[in-house]
Coordinates of C-alpha atoms in Angstrom, one line a residue:
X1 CA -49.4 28.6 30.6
X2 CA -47.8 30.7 28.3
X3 CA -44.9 33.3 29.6
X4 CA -47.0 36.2 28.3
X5 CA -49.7 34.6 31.0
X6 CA -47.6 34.6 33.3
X7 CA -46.5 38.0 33.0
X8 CA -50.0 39.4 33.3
X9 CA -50.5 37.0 36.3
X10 CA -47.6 38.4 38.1
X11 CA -48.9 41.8 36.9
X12 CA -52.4 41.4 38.7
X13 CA -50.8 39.9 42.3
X14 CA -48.5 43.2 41.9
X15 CA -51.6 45.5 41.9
X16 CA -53.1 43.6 44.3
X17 CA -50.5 43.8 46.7
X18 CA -50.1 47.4 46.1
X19 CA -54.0 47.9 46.9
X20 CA -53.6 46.1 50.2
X21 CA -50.7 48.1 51.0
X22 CA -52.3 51.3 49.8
X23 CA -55.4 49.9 52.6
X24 CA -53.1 48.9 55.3
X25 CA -51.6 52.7 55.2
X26 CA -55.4 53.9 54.7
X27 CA -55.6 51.8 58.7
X28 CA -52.1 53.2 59.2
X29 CA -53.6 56.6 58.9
X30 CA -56.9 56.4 60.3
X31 CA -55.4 57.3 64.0
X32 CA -53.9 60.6 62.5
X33 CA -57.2 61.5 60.7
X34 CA -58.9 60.9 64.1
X35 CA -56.1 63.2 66.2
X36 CA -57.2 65.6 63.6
X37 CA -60.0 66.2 64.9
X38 CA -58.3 67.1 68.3
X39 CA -56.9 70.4 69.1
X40 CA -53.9 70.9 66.9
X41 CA -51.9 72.9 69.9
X42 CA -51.6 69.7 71.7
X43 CA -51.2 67.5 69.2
X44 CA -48.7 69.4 66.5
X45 CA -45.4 67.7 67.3
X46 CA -47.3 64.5 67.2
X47 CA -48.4 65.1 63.8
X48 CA -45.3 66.4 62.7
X49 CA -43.7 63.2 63.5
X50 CA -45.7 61.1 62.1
X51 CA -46.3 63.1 59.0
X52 CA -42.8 62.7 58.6
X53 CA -42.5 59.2 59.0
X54 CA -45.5 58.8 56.7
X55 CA -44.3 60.7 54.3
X56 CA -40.5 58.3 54.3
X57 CA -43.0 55.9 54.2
X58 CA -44.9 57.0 50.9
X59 CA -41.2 57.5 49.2
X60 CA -40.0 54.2 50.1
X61 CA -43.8 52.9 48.7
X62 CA -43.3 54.8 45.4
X63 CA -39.4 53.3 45.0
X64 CA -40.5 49.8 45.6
X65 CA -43.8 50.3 42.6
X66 CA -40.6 52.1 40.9
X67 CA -38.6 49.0 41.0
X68 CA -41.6 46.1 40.7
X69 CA -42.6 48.3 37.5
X70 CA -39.2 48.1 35.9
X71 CA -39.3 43.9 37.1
X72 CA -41.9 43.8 35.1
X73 CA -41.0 45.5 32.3
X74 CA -37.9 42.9 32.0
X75 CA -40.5 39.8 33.0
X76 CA -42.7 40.8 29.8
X77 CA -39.9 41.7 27.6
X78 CA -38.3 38.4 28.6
X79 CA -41.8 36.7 28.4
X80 CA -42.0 38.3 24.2
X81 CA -38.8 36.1 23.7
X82 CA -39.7 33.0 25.6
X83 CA -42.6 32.8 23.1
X84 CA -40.8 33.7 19.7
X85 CA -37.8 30.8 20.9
X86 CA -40.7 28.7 21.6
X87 CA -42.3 29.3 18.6
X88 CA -38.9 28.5 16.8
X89 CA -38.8 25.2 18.8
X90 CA -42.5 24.6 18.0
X91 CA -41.7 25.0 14.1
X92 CA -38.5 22.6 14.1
X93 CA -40.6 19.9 16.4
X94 CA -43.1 20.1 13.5
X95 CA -40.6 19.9 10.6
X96 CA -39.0 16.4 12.4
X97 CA -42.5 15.3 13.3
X98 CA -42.4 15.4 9.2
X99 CA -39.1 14.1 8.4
X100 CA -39.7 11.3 11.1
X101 CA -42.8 10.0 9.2
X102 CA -41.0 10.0 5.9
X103 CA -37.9 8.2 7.6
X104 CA -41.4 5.4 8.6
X105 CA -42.3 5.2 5.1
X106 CA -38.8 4.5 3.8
X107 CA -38.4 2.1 6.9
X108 CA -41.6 0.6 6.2
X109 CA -39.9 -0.2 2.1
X110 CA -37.1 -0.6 3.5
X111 CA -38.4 -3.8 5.7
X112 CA -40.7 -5.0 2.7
X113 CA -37.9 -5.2 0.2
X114 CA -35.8 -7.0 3.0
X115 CA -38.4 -9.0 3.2
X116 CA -38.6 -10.0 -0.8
X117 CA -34.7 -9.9 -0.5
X118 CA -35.3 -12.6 2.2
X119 CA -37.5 -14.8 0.0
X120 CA -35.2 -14.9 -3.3
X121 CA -32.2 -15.6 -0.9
X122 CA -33.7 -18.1 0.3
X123 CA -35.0 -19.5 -3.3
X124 CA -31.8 -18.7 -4.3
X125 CA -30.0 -21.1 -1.5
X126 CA -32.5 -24.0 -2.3
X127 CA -31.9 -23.5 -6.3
X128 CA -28.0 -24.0 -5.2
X129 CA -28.9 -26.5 -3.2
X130 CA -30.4 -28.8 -5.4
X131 CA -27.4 -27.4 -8.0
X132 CA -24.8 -28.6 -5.3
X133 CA -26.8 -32.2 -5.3
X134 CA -26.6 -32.3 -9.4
X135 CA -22.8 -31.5 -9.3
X136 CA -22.1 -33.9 -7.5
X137 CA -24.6 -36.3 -9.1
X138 CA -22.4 -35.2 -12.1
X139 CA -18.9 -35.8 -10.9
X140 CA -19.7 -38.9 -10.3
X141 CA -20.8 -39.9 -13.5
X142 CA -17.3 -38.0 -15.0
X143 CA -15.5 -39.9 -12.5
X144 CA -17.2 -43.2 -13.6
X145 CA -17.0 -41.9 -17.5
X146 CA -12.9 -41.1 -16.5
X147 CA -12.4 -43.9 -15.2
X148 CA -14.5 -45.9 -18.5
X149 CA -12.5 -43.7 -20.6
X150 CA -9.3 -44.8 -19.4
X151 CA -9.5 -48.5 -19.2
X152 CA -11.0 -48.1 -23.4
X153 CA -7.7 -45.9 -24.4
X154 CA -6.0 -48.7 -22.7
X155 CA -7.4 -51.4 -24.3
X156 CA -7.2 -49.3 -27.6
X157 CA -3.6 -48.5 -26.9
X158 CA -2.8 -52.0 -26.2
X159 CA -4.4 -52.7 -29.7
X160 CA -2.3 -50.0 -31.5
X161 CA 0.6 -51.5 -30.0
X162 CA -0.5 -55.1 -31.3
X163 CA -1.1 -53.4 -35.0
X164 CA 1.9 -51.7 -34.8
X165 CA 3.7 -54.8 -33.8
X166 CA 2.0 -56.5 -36.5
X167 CA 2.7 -53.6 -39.1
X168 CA 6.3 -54.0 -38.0
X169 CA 7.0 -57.5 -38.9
X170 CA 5.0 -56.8 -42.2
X171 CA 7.4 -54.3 -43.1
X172 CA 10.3 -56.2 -41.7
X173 CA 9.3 -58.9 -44.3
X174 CA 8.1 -57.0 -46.8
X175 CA 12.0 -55.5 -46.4
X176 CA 13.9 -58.8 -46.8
X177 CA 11.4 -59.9 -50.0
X178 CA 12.4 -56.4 -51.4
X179 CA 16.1 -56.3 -51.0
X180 CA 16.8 -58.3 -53.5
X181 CA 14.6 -56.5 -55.9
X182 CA 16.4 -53.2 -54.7
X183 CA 19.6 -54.9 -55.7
X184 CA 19.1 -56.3 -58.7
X185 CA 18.2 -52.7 -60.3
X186 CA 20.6 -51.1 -58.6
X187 CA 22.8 -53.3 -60.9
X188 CA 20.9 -52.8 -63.6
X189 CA 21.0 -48.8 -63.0
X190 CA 24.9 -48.9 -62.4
X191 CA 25.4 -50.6 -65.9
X192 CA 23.0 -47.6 -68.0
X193 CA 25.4 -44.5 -68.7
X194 CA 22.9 -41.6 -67.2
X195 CA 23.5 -38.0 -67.9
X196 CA 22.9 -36.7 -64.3
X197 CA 23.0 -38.8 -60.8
X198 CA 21.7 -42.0 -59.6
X199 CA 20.7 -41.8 -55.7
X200 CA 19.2 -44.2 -53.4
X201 CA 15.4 -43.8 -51.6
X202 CA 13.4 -46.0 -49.7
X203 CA 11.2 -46.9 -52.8
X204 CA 14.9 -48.3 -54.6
X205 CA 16.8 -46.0 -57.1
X206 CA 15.5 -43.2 -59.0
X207 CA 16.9 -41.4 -61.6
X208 CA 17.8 -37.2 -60.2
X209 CA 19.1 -34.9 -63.5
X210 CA 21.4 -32.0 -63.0
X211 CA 19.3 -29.0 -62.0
X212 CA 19.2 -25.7 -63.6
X213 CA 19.4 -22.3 -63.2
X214 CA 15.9 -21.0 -63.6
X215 CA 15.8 -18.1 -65.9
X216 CA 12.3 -18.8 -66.5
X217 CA 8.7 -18.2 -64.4
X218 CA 7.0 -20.8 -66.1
X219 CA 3.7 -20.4 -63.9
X220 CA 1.8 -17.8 -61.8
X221 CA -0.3 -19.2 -59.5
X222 CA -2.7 -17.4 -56.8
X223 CA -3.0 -19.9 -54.4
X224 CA -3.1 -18.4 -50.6
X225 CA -5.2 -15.7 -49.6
X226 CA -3.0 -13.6 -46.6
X227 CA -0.2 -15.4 -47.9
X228 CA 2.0 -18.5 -48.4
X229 CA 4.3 -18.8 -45.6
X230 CA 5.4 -22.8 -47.3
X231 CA 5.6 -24.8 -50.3
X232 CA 7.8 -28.1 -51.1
X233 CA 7.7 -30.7 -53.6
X234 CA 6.6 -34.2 -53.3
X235 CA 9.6 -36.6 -53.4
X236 CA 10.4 -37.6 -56.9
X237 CA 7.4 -35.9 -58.2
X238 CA 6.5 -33.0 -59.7
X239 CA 3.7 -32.5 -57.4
X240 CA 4.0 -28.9 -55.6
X241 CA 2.2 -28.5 -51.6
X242 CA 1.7 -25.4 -50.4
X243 CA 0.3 -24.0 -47.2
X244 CA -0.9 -19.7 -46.4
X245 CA -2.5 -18.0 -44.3
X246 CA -5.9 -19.4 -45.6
X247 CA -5.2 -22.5 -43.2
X248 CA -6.0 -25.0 -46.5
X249 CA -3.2 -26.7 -47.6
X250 CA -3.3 -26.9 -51.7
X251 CA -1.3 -30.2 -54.0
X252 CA -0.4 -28.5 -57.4
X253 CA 0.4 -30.3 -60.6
X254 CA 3.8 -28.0 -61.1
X255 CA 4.2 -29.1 -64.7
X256 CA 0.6 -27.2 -65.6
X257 CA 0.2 -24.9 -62.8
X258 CA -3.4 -27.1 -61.6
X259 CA -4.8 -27.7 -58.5
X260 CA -4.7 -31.2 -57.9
X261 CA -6.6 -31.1 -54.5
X262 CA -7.0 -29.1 -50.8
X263 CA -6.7 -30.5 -47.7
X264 CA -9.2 -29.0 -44.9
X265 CA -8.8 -29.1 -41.2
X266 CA -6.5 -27.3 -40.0
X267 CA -8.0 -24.4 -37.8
X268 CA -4.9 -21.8 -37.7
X269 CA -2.2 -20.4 -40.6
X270 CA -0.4 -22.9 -41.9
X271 CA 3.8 -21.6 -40.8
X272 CA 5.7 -25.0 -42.4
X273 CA 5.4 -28.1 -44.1
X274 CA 6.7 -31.5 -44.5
X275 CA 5.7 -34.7 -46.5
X276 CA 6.9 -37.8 -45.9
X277 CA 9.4 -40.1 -47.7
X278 CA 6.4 -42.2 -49.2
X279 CA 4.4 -39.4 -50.2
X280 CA 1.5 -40.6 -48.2
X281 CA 1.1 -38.5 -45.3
X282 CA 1.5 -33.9 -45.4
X283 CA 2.1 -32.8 -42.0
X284 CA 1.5 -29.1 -41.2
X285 CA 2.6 -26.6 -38.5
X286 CA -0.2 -24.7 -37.6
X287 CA -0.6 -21.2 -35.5
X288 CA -3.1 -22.8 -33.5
X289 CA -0.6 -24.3 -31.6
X290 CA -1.2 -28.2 -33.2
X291 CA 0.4 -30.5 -35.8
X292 CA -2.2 -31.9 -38.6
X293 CA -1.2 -35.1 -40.3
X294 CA -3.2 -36.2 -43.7
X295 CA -3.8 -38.8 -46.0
X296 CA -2.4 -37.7 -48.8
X297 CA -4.6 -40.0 -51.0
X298 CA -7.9 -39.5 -49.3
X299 CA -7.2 -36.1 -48.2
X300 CA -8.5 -36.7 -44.9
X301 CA -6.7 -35.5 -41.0
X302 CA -5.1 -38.9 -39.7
X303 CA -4.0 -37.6 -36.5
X304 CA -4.3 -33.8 -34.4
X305 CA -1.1 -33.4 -32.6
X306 CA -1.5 -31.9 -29.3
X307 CA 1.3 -30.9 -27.0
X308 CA 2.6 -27.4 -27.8
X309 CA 1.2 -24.2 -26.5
X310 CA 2.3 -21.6 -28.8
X311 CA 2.6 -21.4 -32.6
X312 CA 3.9 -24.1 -34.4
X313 CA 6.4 -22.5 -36.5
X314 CA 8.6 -25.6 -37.9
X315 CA 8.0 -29.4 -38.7
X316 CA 10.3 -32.0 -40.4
X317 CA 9.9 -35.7 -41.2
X318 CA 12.4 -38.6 -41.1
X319 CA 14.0 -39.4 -43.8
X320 CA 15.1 -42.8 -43.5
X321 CA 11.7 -43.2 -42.1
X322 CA 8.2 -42.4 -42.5
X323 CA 7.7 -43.0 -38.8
X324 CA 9.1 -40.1 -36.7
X325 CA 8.5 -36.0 -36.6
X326 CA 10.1 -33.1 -35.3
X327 CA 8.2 -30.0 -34.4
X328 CA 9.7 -26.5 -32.7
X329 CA 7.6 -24.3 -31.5
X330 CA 7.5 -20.7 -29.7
X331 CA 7.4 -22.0 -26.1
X332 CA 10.5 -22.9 -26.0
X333 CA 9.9 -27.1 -27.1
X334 CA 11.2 -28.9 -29.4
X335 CA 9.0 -32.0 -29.5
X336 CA 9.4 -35.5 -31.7
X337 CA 5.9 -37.7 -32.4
X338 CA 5.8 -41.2 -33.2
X339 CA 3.0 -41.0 -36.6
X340 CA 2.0 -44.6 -35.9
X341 CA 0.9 -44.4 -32.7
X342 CA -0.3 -40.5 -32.7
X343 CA 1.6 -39.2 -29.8
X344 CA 4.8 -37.2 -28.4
X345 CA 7.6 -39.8 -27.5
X346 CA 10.1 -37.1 -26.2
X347 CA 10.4 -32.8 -25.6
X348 CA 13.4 -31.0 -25.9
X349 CA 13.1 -27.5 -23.8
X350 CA 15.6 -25.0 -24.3
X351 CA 16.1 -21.4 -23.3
X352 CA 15.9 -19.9 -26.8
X353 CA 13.1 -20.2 -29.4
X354 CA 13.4 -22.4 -32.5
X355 CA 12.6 -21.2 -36.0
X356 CA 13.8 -24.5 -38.0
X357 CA 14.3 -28.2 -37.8
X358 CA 14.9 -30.7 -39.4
X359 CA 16.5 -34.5 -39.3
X360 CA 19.7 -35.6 -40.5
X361 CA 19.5 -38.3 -42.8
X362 CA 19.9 -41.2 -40.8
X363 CA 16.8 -40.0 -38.0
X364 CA 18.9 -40.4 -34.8
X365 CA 19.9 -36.4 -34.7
X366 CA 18.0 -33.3 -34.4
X367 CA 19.3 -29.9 -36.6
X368 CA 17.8 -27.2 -35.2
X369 CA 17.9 -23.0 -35.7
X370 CA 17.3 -20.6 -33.3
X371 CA 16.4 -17.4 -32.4
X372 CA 19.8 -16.5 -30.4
X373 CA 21.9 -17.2 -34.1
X374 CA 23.1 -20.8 -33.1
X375 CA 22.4 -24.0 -34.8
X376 CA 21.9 -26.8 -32.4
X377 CA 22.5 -30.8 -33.1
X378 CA 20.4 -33.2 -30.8
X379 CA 20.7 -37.0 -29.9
X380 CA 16.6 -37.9 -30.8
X381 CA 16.2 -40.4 -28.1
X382 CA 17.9 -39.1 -25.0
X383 CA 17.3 -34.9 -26.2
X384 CA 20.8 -34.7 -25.1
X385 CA 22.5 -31.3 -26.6
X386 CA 25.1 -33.4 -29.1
X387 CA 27.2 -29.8 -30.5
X388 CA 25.9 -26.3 -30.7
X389 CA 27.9 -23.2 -33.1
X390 CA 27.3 -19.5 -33.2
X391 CA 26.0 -19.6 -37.1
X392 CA 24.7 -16.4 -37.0
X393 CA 24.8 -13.0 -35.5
X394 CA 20.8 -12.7 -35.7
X395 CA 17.9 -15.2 -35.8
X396 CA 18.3 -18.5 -37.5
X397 CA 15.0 -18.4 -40.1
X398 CA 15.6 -21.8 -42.2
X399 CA 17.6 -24.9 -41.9
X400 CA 18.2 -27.1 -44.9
X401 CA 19.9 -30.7 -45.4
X402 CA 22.0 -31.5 -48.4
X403 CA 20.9 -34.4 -50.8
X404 CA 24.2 -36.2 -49.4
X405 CA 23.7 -35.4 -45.9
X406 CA 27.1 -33.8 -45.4
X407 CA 25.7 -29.7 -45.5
X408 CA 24.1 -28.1 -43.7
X409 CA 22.4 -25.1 -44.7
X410 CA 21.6 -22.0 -42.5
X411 CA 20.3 -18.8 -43.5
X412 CA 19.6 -16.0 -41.0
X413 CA 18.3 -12.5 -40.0
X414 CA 21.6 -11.0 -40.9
X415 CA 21.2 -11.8 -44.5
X416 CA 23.7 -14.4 -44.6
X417 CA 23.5 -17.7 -45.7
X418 CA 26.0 -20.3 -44.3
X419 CA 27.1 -23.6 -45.5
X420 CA 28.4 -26.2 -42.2
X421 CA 30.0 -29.6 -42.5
X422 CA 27.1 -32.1 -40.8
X423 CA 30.6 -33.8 -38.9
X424 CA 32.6 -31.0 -37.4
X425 CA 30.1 -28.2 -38.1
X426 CA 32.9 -25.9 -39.7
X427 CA 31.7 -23.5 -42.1
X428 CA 32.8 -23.7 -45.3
X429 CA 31.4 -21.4 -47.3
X430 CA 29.1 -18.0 -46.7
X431 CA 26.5 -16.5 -49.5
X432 CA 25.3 -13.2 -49.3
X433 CA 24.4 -10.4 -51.8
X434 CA 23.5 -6.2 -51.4
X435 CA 19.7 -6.7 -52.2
X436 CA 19.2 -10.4 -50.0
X437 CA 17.1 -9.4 -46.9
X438 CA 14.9 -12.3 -45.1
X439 CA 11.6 -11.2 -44.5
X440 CA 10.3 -12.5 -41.5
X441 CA 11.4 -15.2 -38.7
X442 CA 9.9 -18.2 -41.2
X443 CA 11.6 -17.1 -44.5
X444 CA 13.0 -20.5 -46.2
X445 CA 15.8 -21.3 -48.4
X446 CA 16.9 -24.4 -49.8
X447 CA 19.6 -26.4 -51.8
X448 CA 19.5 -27.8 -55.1
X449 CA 19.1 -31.2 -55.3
X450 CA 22.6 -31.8 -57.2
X451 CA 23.8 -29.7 -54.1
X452 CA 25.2 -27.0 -56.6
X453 CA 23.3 -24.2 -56.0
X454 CA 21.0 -22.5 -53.9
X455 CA 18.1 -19.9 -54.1
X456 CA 16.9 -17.9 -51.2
X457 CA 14.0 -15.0 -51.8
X458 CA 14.1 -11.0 -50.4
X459 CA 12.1 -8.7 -48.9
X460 CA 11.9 -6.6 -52.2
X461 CA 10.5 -9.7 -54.1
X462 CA 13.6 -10.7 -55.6
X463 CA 15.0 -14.7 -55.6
X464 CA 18.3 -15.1 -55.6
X465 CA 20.3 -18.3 -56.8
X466 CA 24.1 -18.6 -55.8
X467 CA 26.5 -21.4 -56.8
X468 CA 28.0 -22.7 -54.1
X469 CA 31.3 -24.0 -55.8
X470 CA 31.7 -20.5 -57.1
X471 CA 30.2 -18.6 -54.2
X472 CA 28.7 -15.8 -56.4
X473 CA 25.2 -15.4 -57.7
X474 CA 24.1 -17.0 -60.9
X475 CA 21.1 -15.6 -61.1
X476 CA 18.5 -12.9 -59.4
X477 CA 14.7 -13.4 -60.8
X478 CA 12.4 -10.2 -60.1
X479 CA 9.3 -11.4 -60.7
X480 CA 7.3 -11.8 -56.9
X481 CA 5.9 -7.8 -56.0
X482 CA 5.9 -8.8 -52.7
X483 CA 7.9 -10.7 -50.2
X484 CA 9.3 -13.9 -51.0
X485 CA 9.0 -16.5 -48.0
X486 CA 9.7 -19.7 -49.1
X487 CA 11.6 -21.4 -52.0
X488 CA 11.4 -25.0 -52.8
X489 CA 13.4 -27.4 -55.0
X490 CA 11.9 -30.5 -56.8
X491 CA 13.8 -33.1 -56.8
X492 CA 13.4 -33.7 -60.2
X493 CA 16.3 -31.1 -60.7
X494 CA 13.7 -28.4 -62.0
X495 CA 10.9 -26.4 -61.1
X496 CA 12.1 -24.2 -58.7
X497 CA 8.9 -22.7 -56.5
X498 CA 9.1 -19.6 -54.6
X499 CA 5.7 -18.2 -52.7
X500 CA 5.6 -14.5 -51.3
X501 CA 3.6 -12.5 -48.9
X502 CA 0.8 -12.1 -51.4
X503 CA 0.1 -16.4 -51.5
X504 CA 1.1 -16.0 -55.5
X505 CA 3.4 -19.2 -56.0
X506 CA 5.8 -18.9 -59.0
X507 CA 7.5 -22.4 -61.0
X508 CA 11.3 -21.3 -62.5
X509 CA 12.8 -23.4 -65.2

């Protein structure tokens, strides 16, 4: 029942009450109505008496419907706000009713995309399953392939070894049936009267004129795009190689300025070159971290050599031999490879990076240039540290060996370029000049091959020749608009090649 129910319940059984009161005093009276009726002489202070206790009576009635009329009064007003809180109640027990049948429905989603969740895990786990069961189905067959792999590089290095051993005592007597040849026209050279010099190579004695000053840019070429960071002659030819940014490496005819072929393969910017003694074989330093070696003939990649893990930023080639190269790179290695059989036979690892190497001229030591200014010599076979000497105040950028072997020549960040004695490592002379900056960490110079002179190109395009008896420039040719990084001398005595920033190759006579 409601509390306004109630109220009027309460309200009733008040009234009643009041009415059976009101008939009980009716009774309570009905002996005075009937002494009434006697004589009022004998019965006044009877009367009196009770009249008065009737009438306490009446007041005390009328304060107690006094007081159950104000009860009541509360009880209803009390009853009003009962029913508005209920109400309330009522309103926010409807509103979750709602709220509680849309928290069913998302439940109810909720459990059916579990559900679908449920099903892909579980396709999921038997897709990796069977994915687990190929793996290892796999590794086994790498393991079997690894282990087929190895014993066939086994058997093909035991057969490289055999060839090589073979190769050996071909060229062992292929050297005792030439000997004699290489003596008998060394006599004959020593009896002709030769204006220039008569030097000794592994293909028997070749005639080397004086060089010249170049004056003259005899050819222009545009051979790199990006950039030529390397050029160098052929020995005893006139043939010109040159590697940019391009990653080709290009054989020019230097007498006509031609392109005599391009060698493909290499997959990063060429940084250095070397060609070896028989002219056979180009091997570049590459960016991407590897040594190429070519045919030089059929213009094809003879070997990929792998080891280094930065830029390859210098190679060199023995040149008593054919056989052995030196590499530096930017981690820190200095590594020498054996060309016959493909691979690195020793690494050199040192604290401070090398920019240039290159062998002395009997193969058994290491010249190298490094970034902390100090030129290095190395025993090849053990990588033991022979002599080191503070050559330079900056970075070492080029390294070049003297026709005779005695010189070395180093040329640096600081813009000078020294001249050491191979056997004590004493300087003995210094070039510099006002406008000579080296451009970058690669920038090459290089000796004559009369071992009078040297040229070294600038930052501003210039190339600048010095004579080293004299110590002063001879010459400054201005005819590169952009940096020069590399100069080369044939060995001819003349062209002179320098290649800047551009990949534009010039030829001085």
């Amino acid at each position: 029942m409601s509390q306004e129910e109630l109220a009027r319940e309460a309200i009733k059984l008040a009234l009643k009450a009041l009415r059976k009161r009101h008939l009980l005093e009716e009774g309570a009276h009905a002996p005075a109505c009937i002494a009434l009726s006697r004589p009022i002489i004998s019965q006044g202070s009877e009367w009196k008496e009770k009249a008065e206790n009737l009438e306490i009576e009446l007041q005390q009635c009328y304060k107690a419907q006094s007081r159950l009329s104000e009860q009541l009064v509360v009880e209803v007003a009390e009853s009003r706000a009962s029913k508005a809180a209920l109400e309330e109640k009522e309103a926010a027990c409807t509103d979750l009713q709602k709220e509680l049948a849309q928290t069913r429905d998302v439940c109810s989603q909720l459990r059916a995309y579990l559900e679908e969740k449920i099903k892909a895990l579980e396709l999921v786990v038997g897709e990796n399953q069977s994915l687990q069961n190929q793996l290892e189905q796999m590794a086994v067959k790498v393991k079997n392939s690894e282990a087929e792999n190895k014993m066939l590089v086994d058997r093909w290095m035991l057969q490289k070894v055999q060839d090589a051993e073979r190769l050996n005592e071909a060229n062992s007597l292929y050297e005792e049936m030439i000997d004699p040849l290489k003596t008998s026209d060394l006599e004959k050279l020593a009896q002709q009267q030769v204006d220039g010099m008569v030097r000794q190579s592994e293909e028997g004695a070749g005639y080397f004129v004086e060089s010249t000053i170049p004056t003259i840019c005899k050819h222009k070429i545009t051979a790199h795009e990006g950039g030529c960071a390397s050029v160098m002659f052929e020995y005893n030819s006139s043939k010109l190689i040159s590697g940019g940014q391009d990653q080709s490496i290009k054989m020019w005819d230097a007498n006509t300025g031609s392109l005599s072929r391009t060698l493909y393969g290499c997959l990063g910017s060429v940084l250095d070159l070397s060609v070896t003694s028989d002219n056979r074989s180009v091997i570049a330093a590459s960016r991407s971290n590897n040594l190429y070696v070519w045919d030089a003939n059929s213009g094809r990649v003879r070997h990929t050599l792998t080891g280094h893990i930065d830029e390859v930023c210098a190679v060199d080639v023995g040149k008593s031999s054919s056989r052995h190269v030196v590499s530096a790179a930017y981690d820190r290695r200095i590594k020498v490879w054996d060309l016959q059989k493909g691979f690195c036979t020793s690494t050199i690892v040192f604290h401070s990076n090398c920019n240039a190497v290159c062998f002395s001229m009997d193969g058994l030591t290491i010249c190298s240039g490094h970034v902390d200014g100090n030129l290095r010599l190395w025993d090849v076979h053990s990588g033991k540290l022979l002599s080191e000497v503070a050559a330079h105040s900056l970075a070492i950028t080029s390294i070049s060996l003297s026709q005779n072997g005695n010189v070395i020549l180093t040329s640096g960040r600081d813009n000078l370029h020294n001249l050491f004695d191979m056997r004590s490592l004493e300087v003995w002379g210094t070039l510099r000049a006002a406008g000579n900056r080296a451009a970058y960490n690669w920038s090459r110079s290089c000796i004559s091959p009369d071992d009078n002179y040297v040229a070294a190109g600038s930052a501003d395009g210039s190339v600048y020749i010095w004579s080293i008896s004299k110590a002063d420039i001879v010459s400054i040719q201005k005819e590169h608009t952009s940096s020069v990084l590399c100069c080369s001398w044939s060995g001819l005595g003349k062209p002179l090649a320098t290649a800047d920033k551009k990949g534009i190759i010039h030829t001085w006579t």
